[in-house]
mmCIF file with all atom_site columns, C-alpha atoms in Angstrom:
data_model
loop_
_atom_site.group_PDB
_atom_site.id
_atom_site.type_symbol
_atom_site.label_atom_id
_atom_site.label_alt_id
_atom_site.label_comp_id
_atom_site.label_asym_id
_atom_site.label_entity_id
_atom_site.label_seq_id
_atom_site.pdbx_PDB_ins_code
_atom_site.Cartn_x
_atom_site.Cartn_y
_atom_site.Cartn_z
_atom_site.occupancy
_atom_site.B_iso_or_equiv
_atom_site.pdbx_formal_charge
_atom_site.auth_seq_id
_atom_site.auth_comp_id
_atom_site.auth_asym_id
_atom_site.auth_atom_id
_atom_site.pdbx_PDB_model_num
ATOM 1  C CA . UNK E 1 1  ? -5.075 -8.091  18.708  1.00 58.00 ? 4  UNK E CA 1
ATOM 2  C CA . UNK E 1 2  ? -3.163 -10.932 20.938  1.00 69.00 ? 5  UNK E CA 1
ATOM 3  C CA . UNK E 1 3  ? 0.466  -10.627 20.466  1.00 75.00 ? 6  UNK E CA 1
ATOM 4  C CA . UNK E 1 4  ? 2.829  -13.135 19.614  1.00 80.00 ? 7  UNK E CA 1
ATOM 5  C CA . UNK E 1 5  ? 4.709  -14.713 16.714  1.00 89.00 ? 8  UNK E CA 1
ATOM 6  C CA . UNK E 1 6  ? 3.647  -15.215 12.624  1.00 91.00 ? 9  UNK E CA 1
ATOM 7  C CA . UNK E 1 7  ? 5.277  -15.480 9.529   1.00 95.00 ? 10 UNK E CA 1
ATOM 8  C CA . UNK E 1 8  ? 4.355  -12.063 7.103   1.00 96.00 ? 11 UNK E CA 1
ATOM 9  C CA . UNK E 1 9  ? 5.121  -10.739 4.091   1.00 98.00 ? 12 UNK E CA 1
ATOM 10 C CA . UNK E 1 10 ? 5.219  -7.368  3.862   1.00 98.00 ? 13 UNK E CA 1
ATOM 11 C CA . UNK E 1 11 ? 4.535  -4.748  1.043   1.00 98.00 ? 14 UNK E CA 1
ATOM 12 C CA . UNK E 1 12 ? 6.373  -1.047  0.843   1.00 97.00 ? 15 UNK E CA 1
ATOM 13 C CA . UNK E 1 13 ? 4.571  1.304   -1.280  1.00 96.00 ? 16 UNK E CA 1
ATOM 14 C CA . UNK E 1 14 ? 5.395  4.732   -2.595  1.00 93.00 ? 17 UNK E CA 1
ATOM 15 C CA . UNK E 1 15 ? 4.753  7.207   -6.004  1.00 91.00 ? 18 UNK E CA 1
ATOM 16 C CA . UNK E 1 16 ? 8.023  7.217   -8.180  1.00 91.00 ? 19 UNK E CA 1
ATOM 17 C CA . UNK E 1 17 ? 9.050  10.421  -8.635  1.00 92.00 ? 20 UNK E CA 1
ATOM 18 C CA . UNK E 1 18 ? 6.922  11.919  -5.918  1.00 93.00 ? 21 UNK E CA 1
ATOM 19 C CA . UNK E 1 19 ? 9.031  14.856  -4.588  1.00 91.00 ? 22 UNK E CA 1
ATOM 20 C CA . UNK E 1 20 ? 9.850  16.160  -7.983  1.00 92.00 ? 23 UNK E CA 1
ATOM 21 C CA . UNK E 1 21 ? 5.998  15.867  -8.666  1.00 90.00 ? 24 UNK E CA 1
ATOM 22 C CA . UNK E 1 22 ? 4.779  17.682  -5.629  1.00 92.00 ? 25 UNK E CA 1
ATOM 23 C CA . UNK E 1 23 ? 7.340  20.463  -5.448  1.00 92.00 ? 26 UNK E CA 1
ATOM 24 C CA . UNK E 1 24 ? 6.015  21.916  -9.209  1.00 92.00 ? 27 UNK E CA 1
ATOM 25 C CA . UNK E 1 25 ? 1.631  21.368  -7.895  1.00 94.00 ? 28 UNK E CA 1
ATOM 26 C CA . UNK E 1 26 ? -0.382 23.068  -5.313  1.00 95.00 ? 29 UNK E CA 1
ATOM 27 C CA . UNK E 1 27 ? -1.400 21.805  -1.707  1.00 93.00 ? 30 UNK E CA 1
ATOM 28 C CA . UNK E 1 28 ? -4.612 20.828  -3.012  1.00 94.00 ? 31 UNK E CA 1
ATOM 29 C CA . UNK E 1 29 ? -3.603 18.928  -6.088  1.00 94.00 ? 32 UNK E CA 1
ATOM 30 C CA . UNK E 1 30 ? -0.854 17.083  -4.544  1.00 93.00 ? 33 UNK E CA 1
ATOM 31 C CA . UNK E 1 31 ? -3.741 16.411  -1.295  1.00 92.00 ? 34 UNK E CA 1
ATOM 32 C CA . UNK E 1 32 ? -5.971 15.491  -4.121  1.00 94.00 ? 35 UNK E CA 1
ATOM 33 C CA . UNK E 1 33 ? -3.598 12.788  -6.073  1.00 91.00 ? 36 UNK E CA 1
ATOM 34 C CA . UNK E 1 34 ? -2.307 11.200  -2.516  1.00 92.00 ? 37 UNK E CA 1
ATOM 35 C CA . UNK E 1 35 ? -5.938 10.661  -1.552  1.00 93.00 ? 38 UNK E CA 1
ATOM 36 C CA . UNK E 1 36 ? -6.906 9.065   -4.513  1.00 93.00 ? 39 UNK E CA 1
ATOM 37 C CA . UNK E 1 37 ? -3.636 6.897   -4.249  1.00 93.00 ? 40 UNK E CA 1
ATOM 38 C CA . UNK E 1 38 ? -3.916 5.942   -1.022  1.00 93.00 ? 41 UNK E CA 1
ATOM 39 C CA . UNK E 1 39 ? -7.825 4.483   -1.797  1.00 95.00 ? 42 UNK E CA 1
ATOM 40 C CA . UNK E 1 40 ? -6.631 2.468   -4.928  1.00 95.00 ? 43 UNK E CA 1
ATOM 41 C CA . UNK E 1 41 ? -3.917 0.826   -3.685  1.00 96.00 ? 44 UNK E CA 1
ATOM 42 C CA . UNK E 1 42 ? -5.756 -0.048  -0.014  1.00 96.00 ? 45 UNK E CA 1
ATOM 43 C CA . UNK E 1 43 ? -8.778 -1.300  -2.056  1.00 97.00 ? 46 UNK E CA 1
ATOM 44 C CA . UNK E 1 44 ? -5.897 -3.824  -3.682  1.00 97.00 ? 47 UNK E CA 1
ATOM 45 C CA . UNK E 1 45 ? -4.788 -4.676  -0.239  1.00 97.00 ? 48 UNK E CA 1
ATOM 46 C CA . UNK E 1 46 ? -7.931 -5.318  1.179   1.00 97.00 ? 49 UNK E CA 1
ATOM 47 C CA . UNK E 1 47 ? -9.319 -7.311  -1.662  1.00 97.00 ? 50 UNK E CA 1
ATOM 48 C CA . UNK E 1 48 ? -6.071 -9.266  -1.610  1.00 97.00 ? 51 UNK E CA 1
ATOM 49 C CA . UNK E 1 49 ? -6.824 -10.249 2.392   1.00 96.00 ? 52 UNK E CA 1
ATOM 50 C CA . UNK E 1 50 ? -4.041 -7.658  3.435   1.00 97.00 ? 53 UNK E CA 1
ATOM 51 C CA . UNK E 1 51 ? -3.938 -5.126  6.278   1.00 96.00 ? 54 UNK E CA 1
ATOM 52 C CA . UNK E 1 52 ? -2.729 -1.551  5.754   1.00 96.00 ? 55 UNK E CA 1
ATOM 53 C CA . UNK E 1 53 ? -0.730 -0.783  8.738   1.00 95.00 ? 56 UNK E CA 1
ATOM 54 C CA . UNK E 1 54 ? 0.751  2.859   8.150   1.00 95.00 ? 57 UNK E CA 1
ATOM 55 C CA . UNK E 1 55 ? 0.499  5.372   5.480   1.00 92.00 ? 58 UNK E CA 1
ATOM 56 C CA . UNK E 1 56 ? 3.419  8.202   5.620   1.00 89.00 ? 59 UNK E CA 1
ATOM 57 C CA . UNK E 1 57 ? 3.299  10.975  3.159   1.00 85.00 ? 60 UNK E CA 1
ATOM 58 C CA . UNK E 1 58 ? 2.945  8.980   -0.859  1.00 90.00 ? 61 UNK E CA 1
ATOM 59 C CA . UNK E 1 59 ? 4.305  5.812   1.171   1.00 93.00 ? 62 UNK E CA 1
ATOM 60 C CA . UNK E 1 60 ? 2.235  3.028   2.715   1.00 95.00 ? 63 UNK E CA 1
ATOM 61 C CA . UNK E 1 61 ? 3.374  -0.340  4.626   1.00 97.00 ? 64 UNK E CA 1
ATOM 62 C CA . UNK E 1 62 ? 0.940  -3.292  4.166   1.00 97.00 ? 65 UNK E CA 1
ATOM 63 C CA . UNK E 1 63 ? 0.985  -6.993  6.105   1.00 97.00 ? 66 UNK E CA 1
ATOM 64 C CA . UNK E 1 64 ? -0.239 -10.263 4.686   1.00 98.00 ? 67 UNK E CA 1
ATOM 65 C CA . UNK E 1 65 ? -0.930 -13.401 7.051   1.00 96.00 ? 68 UNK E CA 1
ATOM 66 C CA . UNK E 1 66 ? -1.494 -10.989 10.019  1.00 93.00 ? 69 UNK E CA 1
ATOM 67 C CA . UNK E 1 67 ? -3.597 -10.364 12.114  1.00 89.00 ? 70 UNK E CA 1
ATOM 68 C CA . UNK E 1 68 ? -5.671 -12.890 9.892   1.00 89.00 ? 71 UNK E CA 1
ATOM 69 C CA . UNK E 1 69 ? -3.549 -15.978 8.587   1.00 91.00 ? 72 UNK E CA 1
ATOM 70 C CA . UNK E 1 70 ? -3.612 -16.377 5.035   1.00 95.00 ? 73 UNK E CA 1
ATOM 71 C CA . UNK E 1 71 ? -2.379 -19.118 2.634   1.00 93.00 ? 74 UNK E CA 1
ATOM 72 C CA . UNK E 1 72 ? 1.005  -18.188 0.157   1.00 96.00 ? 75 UNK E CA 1
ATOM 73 C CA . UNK E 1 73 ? 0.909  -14.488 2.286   1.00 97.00 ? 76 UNK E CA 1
ATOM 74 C CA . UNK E 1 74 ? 4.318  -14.258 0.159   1.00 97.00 ? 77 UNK E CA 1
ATOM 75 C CA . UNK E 1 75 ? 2.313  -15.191 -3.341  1.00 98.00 ? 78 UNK E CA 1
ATOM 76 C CA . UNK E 1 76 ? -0.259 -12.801 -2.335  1.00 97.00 ? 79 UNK E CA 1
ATOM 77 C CA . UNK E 1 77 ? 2.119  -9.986  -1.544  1.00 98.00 ? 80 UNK E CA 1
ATOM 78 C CA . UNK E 1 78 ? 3.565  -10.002 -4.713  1.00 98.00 ? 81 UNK E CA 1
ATOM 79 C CA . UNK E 1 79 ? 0.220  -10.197 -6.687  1.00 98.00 ? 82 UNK E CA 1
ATOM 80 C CA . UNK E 1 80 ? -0.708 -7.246  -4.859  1.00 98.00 ? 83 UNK E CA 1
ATOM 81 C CA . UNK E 1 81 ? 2.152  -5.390  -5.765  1.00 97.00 ? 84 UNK E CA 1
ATOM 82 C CA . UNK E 1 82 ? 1.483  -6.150  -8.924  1.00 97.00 ? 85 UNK E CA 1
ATOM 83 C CA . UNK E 1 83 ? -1.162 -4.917  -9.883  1.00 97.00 ? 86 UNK E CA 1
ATOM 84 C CA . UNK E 1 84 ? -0.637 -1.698  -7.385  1.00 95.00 ? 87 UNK E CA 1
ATOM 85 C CA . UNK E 1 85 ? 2.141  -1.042  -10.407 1.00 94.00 ? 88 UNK E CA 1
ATOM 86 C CA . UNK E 1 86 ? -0.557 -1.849  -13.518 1.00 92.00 ? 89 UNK E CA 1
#
């Protein structure tokens, strides 16, 4: 990826309530839900024409109009986020 300059928007992601959830599960169930998070919500990102850049425990930073420009990146952000929440 060449460096250089381009306007983003960017999309924070995490689960609500997350420590309170994982402190009363198991390893594996708690492995088991972040997995399946983590493929929904990239699915959404990627079919939206944005770019997962770094998941970190139930949170997860995305980029639209980068590397790849893309039209209303902001418009597209929020749609996203959207329907992460539905």
């Amino acid at each position: 990826i060449e460096g250089g300059e381009c306007e983003v928007s960017v999309l924070f992601v995490d689960i609500s309530g997350y420590s309170t959830f994982s402190e009363a599960r198991d390893a594996g169930e708690v492995f088991s839900l972040v997995n399946r998070y983590t493929e929904a919500v990239s699915a959404v990102i990627q079919q939206r024409g944005g770019t997962v850049v770094e998941f970190l425990g139930d949170g997860l930073m995305a980029v639209f109009g980068a590397p790849d420009p893309l039209p209303a990146h902001a418009r597209v952000a929020v749609e996203a986020a959207r329907e992460v929440v539905e």
